[in-house]
PDB file of C-alpha atoms in Angstrom:
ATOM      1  CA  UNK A   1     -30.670  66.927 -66.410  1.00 49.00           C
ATOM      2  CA  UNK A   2     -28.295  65.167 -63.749  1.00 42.00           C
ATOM      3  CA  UNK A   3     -29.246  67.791 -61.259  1.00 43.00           C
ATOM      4  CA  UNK A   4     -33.307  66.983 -61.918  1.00 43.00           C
ATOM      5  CA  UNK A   5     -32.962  63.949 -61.743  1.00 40.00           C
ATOM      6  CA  UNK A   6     -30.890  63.935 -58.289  1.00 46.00           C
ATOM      7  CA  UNK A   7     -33.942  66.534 -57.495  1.00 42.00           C
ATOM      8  CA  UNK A   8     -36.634  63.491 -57.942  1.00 45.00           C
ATOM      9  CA  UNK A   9     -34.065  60.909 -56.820  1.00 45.00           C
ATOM     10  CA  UNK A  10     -34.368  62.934 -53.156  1.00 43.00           C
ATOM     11  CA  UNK A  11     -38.258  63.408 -53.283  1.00 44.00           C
ATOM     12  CA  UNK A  12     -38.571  60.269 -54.043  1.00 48.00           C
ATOM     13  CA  UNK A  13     -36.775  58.669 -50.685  1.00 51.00           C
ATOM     14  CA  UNK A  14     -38.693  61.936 -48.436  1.00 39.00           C
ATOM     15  CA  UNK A  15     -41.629  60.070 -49.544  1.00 42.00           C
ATOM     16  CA  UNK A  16     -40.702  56.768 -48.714  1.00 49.00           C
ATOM     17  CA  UNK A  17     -39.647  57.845 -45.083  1.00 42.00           C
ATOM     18  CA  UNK A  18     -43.038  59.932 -44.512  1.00 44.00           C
ATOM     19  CA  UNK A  19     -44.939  57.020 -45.672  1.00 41.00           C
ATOM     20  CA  UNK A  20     -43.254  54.581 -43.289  1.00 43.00           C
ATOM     21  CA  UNK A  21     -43.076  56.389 -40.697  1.00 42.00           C
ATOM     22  CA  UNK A  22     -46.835  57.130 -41.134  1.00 46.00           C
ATOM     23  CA  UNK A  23     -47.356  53.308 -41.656  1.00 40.00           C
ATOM     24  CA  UNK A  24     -45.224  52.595 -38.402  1.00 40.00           C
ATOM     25  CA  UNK A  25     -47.309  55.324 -36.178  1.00 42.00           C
ATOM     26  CA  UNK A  26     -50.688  54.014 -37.114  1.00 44.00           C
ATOM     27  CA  UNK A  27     -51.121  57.676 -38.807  1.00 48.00           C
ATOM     28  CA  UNK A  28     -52.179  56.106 -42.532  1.00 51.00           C
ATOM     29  CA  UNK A  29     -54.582  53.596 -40.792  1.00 54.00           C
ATOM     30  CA  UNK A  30     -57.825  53.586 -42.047  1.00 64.00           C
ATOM     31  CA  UNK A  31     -61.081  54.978 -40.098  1.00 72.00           C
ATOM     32  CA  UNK A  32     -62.870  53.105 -38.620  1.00 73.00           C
ATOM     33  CA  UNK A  33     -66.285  52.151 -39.698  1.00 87.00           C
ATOM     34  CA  UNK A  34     -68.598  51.698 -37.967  1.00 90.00           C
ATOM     35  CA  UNK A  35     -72.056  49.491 -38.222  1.00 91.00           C
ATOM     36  CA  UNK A  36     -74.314  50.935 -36.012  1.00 96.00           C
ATOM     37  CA  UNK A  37     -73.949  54.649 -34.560  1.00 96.00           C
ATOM     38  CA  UNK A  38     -76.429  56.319 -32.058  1.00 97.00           C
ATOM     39  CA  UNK A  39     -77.513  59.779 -31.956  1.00 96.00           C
ATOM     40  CA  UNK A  40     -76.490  61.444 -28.265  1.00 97.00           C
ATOM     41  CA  UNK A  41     -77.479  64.556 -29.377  1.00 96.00           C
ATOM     42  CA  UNK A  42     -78.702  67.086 -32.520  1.00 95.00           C
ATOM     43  CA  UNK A  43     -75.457  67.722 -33.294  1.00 97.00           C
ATOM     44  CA  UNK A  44     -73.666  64.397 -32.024  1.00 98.00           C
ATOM     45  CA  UNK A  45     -73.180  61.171 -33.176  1.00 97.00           C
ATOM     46  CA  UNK A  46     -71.423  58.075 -31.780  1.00 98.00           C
ATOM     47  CA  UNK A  47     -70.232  55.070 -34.127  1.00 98.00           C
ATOM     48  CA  UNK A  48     -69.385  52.083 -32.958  1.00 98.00           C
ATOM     49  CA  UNK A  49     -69.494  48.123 -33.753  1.00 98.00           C
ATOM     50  CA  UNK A  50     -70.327  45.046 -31.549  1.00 97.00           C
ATOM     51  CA  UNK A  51     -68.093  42.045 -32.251  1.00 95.00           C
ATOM     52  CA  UNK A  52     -71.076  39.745 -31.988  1.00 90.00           C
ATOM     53  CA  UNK A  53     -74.329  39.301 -30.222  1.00 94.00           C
ATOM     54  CA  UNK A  54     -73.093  38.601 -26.525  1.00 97.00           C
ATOM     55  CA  UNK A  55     -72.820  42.636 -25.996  1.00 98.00           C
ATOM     56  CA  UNK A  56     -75.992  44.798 -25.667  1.00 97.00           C
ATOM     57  CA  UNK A  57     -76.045  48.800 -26.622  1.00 97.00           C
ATOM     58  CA  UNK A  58     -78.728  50.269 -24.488  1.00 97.00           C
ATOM     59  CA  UNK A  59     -79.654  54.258 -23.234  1.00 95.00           C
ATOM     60  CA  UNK A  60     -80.465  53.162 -20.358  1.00 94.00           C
ATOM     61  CA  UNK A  61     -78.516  51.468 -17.317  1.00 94.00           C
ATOM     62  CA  UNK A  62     -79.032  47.653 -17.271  1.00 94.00           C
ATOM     63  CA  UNK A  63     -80.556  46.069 -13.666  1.00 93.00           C
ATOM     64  CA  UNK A  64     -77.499  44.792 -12.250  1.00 92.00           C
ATOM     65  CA  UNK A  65     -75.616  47.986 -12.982  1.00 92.00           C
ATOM     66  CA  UNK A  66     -78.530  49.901 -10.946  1.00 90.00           C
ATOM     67  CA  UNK A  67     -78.306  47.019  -8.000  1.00 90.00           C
ATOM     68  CA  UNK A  68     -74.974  47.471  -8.106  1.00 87.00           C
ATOM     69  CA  UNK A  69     -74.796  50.981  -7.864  1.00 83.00           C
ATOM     70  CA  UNK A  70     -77.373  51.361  -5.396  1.00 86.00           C
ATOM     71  CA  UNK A  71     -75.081  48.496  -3.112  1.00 82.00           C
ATOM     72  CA  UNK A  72     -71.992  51.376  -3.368  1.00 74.00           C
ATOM     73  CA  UNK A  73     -74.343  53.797  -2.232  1.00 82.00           C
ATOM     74  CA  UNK A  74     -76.009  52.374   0.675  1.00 78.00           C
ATOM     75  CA  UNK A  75     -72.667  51.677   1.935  1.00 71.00           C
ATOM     76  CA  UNK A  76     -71.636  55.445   1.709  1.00 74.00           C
ATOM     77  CA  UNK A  77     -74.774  56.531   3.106  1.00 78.00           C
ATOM     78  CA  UNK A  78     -74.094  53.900   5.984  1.00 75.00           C
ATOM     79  CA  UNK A  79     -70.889  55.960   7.017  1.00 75.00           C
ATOM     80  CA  UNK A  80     -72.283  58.857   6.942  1.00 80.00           C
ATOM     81  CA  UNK A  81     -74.429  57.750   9.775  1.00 82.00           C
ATOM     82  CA  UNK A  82     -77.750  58.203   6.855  1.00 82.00           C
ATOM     83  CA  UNK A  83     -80.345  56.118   6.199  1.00 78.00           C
ATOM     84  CA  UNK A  84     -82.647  55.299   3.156  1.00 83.00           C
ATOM     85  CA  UNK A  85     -85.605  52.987   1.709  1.00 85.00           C
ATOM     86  CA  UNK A  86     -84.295  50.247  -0.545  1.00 82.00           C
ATOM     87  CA  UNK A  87     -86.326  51.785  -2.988  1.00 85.00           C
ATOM     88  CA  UNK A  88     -85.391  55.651  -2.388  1.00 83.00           C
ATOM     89  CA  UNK A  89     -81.717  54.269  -2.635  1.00 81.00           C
ATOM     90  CA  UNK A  90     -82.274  52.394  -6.039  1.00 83.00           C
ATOM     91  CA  UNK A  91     -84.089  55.674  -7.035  1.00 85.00           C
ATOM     92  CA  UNK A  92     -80.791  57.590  -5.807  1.00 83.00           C
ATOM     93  CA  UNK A  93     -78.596  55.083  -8.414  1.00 81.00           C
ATOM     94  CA  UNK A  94     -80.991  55.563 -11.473  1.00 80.00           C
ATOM     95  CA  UNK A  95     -80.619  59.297 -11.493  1.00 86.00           C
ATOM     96  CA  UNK A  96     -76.953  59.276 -11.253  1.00 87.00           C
ATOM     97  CA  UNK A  97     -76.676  56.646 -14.158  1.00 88.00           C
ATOM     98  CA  UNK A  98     -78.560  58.743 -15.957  1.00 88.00           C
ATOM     99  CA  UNK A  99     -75.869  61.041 -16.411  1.00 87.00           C
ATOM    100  CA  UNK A 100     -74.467  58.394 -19.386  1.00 94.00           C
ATOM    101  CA  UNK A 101     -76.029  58.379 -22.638  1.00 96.00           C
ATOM    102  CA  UNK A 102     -74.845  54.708 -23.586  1.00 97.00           C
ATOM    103  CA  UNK A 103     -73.881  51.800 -21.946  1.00 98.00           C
ATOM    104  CA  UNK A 104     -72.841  48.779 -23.716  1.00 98.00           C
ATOM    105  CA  UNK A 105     -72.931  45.906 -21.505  1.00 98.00           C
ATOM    106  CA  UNK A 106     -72.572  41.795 -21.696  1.00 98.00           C
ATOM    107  CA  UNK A 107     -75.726  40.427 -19.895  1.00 97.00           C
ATOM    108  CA  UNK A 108     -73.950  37.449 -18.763  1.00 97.00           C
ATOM    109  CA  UNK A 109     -70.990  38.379 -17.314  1.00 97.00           C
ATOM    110  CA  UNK A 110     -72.081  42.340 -16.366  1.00 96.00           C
ATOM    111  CA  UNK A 111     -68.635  43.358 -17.868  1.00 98.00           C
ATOM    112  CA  UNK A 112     -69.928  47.045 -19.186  1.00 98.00           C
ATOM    113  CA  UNK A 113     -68.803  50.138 -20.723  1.00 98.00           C
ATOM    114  CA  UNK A 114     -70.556  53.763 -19.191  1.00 98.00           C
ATOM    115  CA  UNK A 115     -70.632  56.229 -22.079  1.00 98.00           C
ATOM    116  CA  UNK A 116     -70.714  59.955 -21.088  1.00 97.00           C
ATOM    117  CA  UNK A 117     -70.584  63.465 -22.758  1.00 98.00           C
ATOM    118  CA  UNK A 118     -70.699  66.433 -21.284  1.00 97.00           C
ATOM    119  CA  UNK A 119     -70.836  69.944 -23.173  1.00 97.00           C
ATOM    120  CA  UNK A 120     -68.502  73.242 -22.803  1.00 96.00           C
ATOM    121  CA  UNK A 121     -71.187  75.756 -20.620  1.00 93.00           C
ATOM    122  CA  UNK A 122     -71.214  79.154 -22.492  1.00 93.00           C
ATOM    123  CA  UNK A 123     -67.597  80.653 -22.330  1.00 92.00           C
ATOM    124  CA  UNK A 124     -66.023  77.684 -20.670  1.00 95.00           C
ATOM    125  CA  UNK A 125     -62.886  77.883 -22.920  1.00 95.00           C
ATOM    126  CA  UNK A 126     -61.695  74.618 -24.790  1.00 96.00           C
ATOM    127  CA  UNK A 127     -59.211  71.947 -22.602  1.00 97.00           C
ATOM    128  CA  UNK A 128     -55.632  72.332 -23.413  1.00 96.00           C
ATOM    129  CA  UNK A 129     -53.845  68.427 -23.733  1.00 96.00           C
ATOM    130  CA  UNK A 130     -52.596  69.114 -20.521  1.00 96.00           C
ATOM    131  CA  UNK A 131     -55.736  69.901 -19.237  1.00 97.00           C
ATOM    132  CA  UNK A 132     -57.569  66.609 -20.627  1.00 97.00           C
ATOM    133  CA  UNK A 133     -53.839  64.790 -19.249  1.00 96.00           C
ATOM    134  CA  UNK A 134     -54.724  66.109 -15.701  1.00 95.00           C
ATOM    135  CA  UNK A 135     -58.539  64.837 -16.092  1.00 95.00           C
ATOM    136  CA  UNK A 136     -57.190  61.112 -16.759  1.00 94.00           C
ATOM    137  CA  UNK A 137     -55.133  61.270 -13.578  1.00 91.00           C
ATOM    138  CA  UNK A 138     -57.273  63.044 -11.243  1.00 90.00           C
ATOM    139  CA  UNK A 139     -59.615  59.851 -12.249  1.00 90.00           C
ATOM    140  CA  UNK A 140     -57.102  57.412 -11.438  1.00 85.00           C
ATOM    141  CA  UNK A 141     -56.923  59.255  -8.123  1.00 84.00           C
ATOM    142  CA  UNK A 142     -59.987  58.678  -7.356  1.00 83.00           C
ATOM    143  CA  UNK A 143     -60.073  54.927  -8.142  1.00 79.00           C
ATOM    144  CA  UNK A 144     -57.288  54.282  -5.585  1.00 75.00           C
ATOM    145  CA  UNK A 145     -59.362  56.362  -2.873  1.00 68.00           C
ATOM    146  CA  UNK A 146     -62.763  54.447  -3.274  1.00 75.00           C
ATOM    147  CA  UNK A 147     -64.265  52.186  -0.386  1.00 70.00           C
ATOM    148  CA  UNK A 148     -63.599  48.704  -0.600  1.00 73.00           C
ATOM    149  CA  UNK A 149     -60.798  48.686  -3.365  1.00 80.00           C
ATOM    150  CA  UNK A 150     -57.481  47.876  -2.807  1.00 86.00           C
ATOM    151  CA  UNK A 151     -54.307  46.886  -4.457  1.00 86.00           C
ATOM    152  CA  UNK A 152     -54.577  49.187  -7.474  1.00 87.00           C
ATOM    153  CA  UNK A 153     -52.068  49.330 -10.272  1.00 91.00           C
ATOM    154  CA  UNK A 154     -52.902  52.410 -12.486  1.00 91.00           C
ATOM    155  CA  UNK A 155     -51.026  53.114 -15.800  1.00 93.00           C
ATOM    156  CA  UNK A 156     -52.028  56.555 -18.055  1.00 93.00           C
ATOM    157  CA  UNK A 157     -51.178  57.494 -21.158  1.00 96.00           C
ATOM    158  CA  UNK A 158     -52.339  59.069 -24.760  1.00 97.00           C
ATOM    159  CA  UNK A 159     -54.547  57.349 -26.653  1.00 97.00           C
ATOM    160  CA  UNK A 160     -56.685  57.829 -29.888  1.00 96.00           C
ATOM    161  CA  UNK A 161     -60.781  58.277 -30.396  1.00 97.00           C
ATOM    162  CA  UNK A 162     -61.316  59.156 -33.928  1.00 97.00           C
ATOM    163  CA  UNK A 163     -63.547  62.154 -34.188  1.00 97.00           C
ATOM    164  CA  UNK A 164     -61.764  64.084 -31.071  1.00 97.00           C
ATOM    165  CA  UNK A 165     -58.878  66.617 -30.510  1.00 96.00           C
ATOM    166  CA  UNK A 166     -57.452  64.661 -27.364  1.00 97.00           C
ATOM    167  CA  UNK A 167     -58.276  61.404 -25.580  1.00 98.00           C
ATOM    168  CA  UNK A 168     -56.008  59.825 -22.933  1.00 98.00           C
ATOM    169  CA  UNK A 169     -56.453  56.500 -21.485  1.00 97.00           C
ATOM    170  CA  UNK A 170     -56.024  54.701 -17.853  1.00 95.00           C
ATOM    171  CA  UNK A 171     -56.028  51.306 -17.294  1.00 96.00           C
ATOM    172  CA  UNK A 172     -55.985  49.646 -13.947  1.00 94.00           C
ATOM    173  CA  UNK A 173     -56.290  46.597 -12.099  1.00 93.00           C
ATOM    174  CA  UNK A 174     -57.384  45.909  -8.692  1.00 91.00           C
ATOM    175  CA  UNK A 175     -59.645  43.864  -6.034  1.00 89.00           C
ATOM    176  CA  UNK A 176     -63.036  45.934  -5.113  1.00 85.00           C
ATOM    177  CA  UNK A 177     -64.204  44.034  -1.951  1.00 80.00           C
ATOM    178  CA  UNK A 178     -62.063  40.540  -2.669  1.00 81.00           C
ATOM    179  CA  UNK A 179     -62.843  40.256  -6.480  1.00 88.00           C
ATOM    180  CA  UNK A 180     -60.080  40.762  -9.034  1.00 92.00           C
ATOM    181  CA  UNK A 181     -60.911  43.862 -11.362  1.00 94.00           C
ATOM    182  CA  UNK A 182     -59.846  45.218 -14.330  1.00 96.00           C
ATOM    183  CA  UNK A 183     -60.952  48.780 -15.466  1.00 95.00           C
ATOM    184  CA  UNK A 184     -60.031  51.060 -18.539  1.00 97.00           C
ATOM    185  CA  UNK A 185     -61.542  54.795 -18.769  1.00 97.00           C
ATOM    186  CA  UNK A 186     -60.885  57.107 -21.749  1.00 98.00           C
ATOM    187  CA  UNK A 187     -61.493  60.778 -21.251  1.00 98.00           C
ATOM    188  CA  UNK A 188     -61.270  63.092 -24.225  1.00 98.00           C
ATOM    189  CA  UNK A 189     -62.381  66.175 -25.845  1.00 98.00           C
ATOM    190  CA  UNK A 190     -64.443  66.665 -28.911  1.00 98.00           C
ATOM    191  CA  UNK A 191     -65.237  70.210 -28.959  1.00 97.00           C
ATOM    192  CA  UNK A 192     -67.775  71.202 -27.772  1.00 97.00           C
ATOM    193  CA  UNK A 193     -67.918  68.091 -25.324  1.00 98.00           C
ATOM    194  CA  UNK A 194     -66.005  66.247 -22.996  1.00 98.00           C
ATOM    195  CA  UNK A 195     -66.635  62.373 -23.264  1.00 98.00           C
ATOM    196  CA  UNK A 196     -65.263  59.428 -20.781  1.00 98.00           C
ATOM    197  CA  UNK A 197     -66.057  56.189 -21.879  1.00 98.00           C
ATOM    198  CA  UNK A 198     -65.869  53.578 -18.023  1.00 97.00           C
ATOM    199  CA  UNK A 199     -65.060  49.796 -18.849  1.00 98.00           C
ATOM    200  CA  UNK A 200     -65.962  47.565 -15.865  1.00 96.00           C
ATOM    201  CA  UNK A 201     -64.841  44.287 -16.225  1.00 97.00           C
ATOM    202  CA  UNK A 202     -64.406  41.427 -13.238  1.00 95.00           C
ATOM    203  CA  UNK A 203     -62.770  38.645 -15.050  1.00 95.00           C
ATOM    204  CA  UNK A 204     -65.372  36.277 -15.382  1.00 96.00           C
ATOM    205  CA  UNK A 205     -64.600  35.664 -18.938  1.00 97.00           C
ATOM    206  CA  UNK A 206     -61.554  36.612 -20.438  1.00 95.00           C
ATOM    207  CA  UNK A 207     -63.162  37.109 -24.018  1.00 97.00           C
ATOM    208  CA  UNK A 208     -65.146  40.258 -22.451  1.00 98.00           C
ATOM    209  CA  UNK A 209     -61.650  42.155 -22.489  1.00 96.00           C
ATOM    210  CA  UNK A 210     -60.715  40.796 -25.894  1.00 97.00           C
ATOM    211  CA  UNK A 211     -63.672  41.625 -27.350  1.00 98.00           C
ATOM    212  CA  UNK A 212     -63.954  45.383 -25.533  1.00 98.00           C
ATOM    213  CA  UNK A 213     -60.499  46.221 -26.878  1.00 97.00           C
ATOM    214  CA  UNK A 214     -62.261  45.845 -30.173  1.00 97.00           C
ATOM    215  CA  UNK A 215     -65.378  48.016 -29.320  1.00 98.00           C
ATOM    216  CA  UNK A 216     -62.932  50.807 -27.915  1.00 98.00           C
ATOM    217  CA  UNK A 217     -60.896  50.999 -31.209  1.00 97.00           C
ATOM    218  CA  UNK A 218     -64.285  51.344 -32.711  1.00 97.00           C
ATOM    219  CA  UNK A 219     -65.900  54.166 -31.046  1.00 98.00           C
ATOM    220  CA  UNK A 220     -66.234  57.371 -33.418  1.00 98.00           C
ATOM    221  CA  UNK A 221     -67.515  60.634 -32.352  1.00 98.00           C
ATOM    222  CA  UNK A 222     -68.893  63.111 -34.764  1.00 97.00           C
ATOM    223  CA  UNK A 223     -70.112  66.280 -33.956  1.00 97.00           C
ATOM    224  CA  UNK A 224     -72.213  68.651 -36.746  1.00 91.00           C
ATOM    225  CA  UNK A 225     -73.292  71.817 -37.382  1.00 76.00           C
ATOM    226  CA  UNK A 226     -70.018  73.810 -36.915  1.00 55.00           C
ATOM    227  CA  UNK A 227     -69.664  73.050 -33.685  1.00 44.00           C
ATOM    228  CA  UNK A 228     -65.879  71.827 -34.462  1.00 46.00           C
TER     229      UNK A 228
END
């Protein structure tokens, strides 16, 4: 009797460690859910949910987005020693935002978030961590090597996207062409796709970055059919 009880006595306190240390690793949190989800694909989903009305969730890239892109790339075309029509260029920036699915953007500020998934081609073998690790930093890279920005501060690490295998996270600061900047990408891998989710975001009101943290921690990706 003594020695069942002792038995239950130590089950007892296992339990109480797994559940807080569960509790203390955000393990036991609950998933997300979310109010709105769009369809990127037969077989995937994305959830998410807008902390109020100031964001918009389009398929499309907004305007200033396009002007802006199509600003980047008449400067790069300018180096090259190229020219282009304003409206071949603006054509050029269209078809390359067109690569993301979703982009959730506030309309007054133009602090937005580029949504993009990208499937395994036939035999491509799933990403290791590692591999998905090395993806994250290779994009940080590439941040500090771009024209006109400057004074970058880059910082990677692990993060979570419910619905995927492995996500990992960079978040940097710098100026692009004088004006402060704060960026945050998320790369990941829900088989069979790779996703990166680009946040844009130059300062102009502080409650765009709250509010964006929020949107992030919402994002869920479901894929059907098997395909996991």
């Amino acid at each position: 009797m003594l020695r069942s009880m002792n038995a239950t006595c130590y089950i007892g306190r296992v339990l109480m460690v797994m559940v807080t240390l569960c509790l203390l690793s955000g393990g036991c949190a609950p998933l997300p859910q979310p109010a709105q989800t769009v369809s990127i694909a037969p077989d995937l989903e994305l959830g998410l949910t807008l902390p109020g009305d100031r964001w918009v969730v389009a398929e499309s890239a907004p305007d200033f987005l396009v002007a802006d892109r199509a600003e980047h790339l008449e400067h790069d075309l300018v180096k090259q020693g190229k020219s282009a029509t304003s409206e071949q260029i603006a054509e050029m920036a269209s078809k390359r935002l067109a690569g993301s699915e979703v982009f959730i953007f506030n309309p007054s500020t133009q602090a937005r978030l580029e949504i993009d998934f990208s499937a395994l081609g036939p035999g491509e073998a799933f990403p290791s961590a590692g591999a998905v690790s090395r993806s994250a930093r290779f994009a940080a890279e590439s941040l500090e090597g771009e024209e006109g920005i400057e004074e970058v501060d880059v910082r990677t690490g692990r993060t979570k996207v419910y619905g995927s295998e492995v996500a990992y996270r960079l978040d940097a600061g710098y100026r692009a062409h004088g004006e402060d900047t704060r960026f945050v990408g998320v790369i990941g891998f829900a088989a069979p796709y790779w996703f990166y989710f680009y946040y844009t975001d130059s300062l102009r009101d502080p409650l765009d970055r709250e509010e964006m943290e929020g949107i992030l921690r919402s994002l869920t990706v479901t894929v059907r059919d098997g395909s996991k």
